[in-house]
Coordinates of C-alpha atoms in Angstrom, one line a residue:
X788 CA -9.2 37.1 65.2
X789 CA -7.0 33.9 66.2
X790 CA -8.4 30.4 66.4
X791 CA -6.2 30.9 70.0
X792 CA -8.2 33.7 70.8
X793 CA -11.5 32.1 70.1
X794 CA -10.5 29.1 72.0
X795 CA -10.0 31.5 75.1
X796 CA -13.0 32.6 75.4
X797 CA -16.5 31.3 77.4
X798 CA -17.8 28.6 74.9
X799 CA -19.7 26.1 76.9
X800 CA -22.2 25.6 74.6
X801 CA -19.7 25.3 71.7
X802 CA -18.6 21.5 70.8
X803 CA -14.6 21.9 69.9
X804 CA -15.1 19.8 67.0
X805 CA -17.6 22.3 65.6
X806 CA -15.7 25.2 66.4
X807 CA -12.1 24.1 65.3
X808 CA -13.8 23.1 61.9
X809 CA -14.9 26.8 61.3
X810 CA -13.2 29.1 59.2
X811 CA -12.4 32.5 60.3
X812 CA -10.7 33.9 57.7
X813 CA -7.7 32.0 58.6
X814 CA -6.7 28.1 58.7
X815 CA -7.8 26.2 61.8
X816 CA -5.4 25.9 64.2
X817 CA -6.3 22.1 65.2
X818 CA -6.1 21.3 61.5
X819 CA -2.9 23.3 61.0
X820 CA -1.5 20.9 64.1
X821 CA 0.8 18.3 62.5
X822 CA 0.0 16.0 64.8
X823 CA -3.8 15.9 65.1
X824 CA -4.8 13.1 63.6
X825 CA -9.0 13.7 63.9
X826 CA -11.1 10.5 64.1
X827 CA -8.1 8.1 63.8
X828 CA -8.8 5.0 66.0
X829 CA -7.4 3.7 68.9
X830 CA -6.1 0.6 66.6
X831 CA -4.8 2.4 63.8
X832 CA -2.8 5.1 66.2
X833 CA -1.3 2.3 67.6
X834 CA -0.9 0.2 64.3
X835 CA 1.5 3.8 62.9
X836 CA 3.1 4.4 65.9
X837 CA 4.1 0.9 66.7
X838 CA 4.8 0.1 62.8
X839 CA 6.4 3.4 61.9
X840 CA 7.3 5.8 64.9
X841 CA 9.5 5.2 67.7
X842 CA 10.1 5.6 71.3
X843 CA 8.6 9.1 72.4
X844 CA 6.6 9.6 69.5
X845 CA 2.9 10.8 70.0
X846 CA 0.1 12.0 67.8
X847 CA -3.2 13.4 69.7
X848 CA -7.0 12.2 68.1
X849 CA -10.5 12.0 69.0
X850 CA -11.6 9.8 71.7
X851 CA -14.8 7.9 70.3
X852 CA -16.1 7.4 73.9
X853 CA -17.6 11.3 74.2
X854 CA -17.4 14.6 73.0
X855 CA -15.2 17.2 74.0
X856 CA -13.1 13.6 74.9
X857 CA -9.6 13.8 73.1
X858 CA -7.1 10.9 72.9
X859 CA -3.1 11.6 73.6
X860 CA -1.3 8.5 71.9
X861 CA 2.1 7.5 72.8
X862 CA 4.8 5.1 72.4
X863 CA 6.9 3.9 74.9
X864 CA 9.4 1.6 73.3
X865 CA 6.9 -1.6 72.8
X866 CA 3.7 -0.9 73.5
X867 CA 1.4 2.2 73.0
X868 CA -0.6 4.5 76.1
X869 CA -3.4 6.8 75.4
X870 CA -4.3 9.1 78.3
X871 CA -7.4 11.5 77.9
X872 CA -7.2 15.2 76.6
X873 CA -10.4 16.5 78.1
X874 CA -11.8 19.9 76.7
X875 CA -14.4 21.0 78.7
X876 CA -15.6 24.3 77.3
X877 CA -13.1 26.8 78.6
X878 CA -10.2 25.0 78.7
X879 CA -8.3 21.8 77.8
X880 CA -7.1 19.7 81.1
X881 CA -4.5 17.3 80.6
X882 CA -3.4 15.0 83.6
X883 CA -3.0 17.8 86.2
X884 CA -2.7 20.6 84.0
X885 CA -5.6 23.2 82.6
X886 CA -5.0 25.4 79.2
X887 CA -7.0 28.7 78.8
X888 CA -5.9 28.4 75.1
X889 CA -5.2 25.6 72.1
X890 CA -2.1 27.7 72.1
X891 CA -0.7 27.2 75.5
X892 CA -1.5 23.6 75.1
X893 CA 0.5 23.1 72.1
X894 CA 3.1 25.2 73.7
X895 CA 3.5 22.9 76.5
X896 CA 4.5 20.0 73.8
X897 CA 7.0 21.6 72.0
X898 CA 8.9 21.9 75.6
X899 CA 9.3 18.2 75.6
X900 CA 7.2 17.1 78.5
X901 CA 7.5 14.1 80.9
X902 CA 4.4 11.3 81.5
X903 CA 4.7 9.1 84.2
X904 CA 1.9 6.3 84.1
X905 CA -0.1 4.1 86.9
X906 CA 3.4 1.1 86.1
X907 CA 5.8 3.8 87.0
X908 CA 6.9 4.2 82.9
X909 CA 8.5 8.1 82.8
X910 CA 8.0 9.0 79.1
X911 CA 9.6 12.0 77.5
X912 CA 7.3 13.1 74.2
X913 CA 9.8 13.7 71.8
X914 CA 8.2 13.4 68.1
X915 CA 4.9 14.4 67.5
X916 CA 3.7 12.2 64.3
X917 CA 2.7 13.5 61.6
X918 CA -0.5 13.6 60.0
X919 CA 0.4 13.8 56.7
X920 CA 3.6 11.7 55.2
X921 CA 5.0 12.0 51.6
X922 CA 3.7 8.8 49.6
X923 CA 5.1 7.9 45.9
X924 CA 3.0 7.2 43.2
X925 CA 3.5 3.9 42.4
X926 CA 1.7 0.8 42.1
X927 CA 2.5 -2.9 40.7
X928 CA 0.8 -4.0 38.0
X929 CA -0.8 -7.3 37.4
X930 CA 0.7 -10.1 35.3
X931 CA -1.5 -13.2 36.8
X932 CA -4.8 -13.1 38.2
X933 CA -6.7 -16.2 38.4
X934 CA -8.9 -18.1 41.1
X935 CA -7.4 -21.0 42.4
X936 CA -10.6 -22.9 42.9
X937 CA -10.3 -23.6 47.0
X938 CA -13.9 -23.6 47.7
X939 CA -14.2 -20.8 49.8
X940 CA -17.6 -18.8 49.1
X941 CA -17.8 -14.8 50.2
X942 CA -19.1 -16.0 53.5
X943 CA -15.6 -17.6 53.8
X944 CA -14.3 -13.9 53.8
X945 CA -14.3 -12.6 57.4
X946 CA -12.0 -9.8 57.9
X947 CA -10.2 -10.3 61.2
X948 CA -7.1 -8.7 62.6
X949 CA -4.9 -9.3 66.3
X950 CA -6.2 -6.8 68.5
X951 CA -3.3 -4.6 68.9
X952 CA -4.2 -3.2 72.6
X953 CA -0.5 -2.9 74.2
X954 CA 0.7 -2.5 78.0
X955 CA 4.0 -3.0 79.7
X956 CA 5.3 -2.5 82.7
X957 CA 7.1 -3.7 86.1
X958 CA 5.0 -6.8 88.1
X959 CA 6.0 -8.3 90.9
X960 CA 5.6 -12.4 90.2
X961 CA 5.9 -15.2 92.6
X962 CA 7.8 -18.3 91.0
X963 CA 6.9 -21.6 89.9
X964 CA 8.8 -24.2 92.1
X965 CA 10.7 -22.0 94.3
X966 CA 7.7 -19.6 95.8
X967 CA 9.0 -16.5 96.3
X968 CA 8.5 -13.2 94.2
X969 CA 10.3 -11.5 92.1
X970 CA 9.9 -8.0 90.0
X971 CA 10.0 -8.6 86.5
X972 CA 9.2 -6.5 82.9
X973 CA 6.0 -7.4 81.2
X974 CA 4.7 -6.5 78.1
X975 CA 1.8 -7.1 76.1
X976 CA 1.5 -7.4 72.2
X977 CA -0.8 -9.3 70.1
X978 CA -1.8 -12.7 71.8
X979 CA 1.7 -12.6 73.5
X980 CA 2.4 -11.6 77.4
X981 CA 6.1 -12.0 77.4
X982 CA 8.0 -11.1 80.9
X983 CA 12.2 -10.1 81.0
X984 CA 14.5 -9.8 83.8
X985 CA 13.9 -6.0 83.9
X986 CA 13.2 -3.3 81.2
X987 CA 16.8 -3.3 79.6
X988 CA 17.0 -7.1 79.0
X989 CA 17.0 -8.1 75.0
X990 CA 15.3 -11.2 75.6
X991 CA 12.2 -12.6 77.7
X992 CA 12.5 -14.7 80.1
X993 CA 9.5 -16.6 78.8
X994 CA 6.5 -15.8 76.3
X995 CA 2.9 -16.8 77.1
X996 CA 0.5 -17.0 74.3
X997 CA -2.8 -16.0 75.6
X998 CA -4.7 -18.1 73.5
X999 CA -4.0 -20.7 76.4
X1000 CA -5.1 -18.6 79.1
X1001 CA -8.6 -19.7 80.8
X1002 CA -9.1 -17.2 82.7
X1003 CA -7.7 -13.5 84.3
X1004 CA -8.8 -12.3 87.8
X1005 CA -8.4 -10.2 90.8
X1006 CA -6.3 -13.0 93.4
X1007 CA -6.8 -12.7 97.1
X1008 CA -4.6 -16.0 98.4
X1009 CA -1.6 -14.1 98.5
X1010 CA 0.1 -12.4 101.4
X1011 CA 0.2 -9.4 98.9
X1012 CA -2.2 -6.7 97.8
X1013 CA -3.4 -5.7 94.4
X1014 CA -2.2 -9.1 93.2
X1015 CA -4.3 -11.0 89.7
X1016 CA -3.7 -14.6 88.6
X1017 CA -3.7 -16.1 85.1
X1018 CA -5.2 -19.3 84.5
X1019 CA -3.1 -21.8 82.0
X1020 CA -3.6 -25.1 81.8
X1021 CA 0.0 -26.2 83.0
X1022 CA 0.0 -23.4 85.6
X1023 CA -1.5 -20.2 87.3
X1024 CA 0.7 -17.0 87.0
X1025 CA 0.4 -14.8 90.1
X1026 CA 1.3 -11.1 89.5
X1027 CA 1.1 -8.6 91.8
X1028 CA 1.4 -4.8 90.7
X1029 CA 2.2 -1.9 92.4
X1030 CA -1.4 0.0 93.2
X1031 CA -5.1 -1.2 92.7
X1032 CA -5.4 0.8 89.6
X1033 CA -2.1 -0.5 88.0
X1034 CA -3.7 -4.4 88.9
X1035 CA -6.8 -3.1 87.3
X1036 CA -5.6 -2.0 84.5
X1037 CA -4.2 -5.3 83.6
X1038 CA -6.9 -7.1 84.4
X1039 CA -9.1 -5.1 82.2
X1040 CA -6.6 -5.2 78.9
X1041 CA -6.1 -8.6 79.7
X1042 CA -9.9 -9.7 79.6
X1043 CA -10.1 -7.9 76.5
X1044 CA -7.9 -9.7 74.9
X1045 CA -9.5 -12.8 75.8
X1046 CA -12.4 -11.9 75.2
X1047 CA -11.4 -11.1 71.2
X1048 CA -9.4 -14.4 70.9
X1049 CA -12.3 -16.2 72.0
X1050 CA -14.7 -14.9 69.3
X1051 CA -12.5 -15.1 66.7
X1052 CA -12.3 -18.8 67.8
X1053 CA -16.2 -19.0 67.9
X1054 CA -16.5 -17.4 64.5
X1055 CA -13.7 -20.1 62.8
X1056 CA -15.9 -23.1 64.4
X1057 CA -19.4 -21.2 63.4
X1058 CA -17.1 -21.4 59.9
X1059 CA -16.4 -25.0 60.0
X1060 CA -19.8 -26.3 60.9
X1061 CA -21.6 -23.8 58.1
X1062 CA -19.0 -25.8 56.1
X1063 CA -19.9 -29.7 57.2
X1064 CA -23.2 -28.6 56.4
X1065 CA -23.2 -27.4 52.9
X1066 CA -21.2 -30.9 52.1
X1067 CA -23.5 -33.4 53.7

């Protein structure tokens, strides 16, 4: 019997996970898909696809917030969306589409199929990502190792990374001097929010470095609905986007990212001080 075939049937009380991992006397047809990429994170999907893929390429991996919760990753020329693959014991539903069968839902991918998001983006999936990738066997050797006697202690080595977590999309934003508003390209990556002219321009009009910004909320001063505010020190940003959900979208990725910058700056004073006080 097919893993297609099992899949088909009534298995409420089966977790996929469990059941794609058994053998029936052939290979499993999630693991057979080139482009499942099992318990690979949010960060490191985005880290490949961002690092190594390119505009339409997806890979699909388990969501970490439930089971039976799968994660569709994609890139859309800068930034990264995941939307959710849910299984639900009879059938996988993706956006407003149900699959009887792992079959039919891989089918639907080889046709090429079109996303369109909350910011309007249309993307086409184009290159599933693989899984595996052809590495060489080679390594450098060492000719020098030494310690170069800085001080530091192993409580000095705190692994920390930018959190990747990427959006873009068009935001309608009221001007500095002049007030009046005008629809412009964001995106987000890194500690950067950069906004261009519109989606095609090469260069931004101007870069924002998070690490500035106070504060991100929902703004209700404006003669415009679903409208948010950044807070900078020389001057508060007001966006407005094109539903609630888009605005709250934004808000939420934004306060993330604030939220990480900020304890990663709490952690490098907690540093310092644990330093003052070892040398007094």
């Amino acid at each position: 019997m097919g893993r297609a075939e099992l899949l088909g049937r009534n298995m409420s009380t089966e977790d996929p996970s469990e059941l794609w991992g058994q053998s029936d006397g052939g290979a499993d047809l999630l693991q057979d898909l080139g482009w499942y990429h099992g318990n690979l994170t949010r960060h490191a999907a985005e880290a490949l696809l961002l690092s190594n893929g390119r505009d339409g390429s997806y890979l699909l991996r388990d969501s970490h917030e439930q089971a039976g919760l799968y994660s569709l990753s994609v890139r859309a020329k800068d930034s990264v969306k995941h939307f959710h693959v849910e299984y639900t014991g009879y059938s996988f539903k993706f956006g407003f589409n149900e699959y009887s069968t792992l079959k039919d839902f891989v089918k639907h991918f080889a046709n090429q199929p079109l996303i369109g998001s909350e910011t309007g983006t249309l993307i086409v999936l184009k290159h599933p990502y693989p899984r595996i990738v052809e590495e060489p066997s080679i390594y450098e050797s060492v000719r020098v190792h030494t310690a170069m006697q800085t001080g530091r202690t192993e409580n000095d080595l705190v692994p920390t990374a930018p959190s990747l977590g990427t959006k873009e999309g068009y935001l309608t934003k009221q001007g500095g001097l002049v007030k009046t508003w005008k629809t412009r390209w964001f995106t987000l990556q890194r500690n950067e929010l950069k906004y261009f002219k519109d989606q095609m321009s090469p260069e931004p009009i101007r870069i924002l470095d998070l690490r500035e910004c106070s504060a991100v909320q929902f703004d209700y001063s404006q003669e415009k609905v679903n409208c948010f505010c950044l807070v900078f020190p020389f001057r508060t940003f007001y966006l407005c986007a094109k539903t609630g959900v888009e605005a709250d979208e934004w808000i939420k990725i934004l306060r993330w990212k604030l939220s990480k910058l900020r304890k990663q700056l709490d952690q490098g004073e907690d540093t310092v001080r644990s330093r003052s006080f070892i040398f007094k």
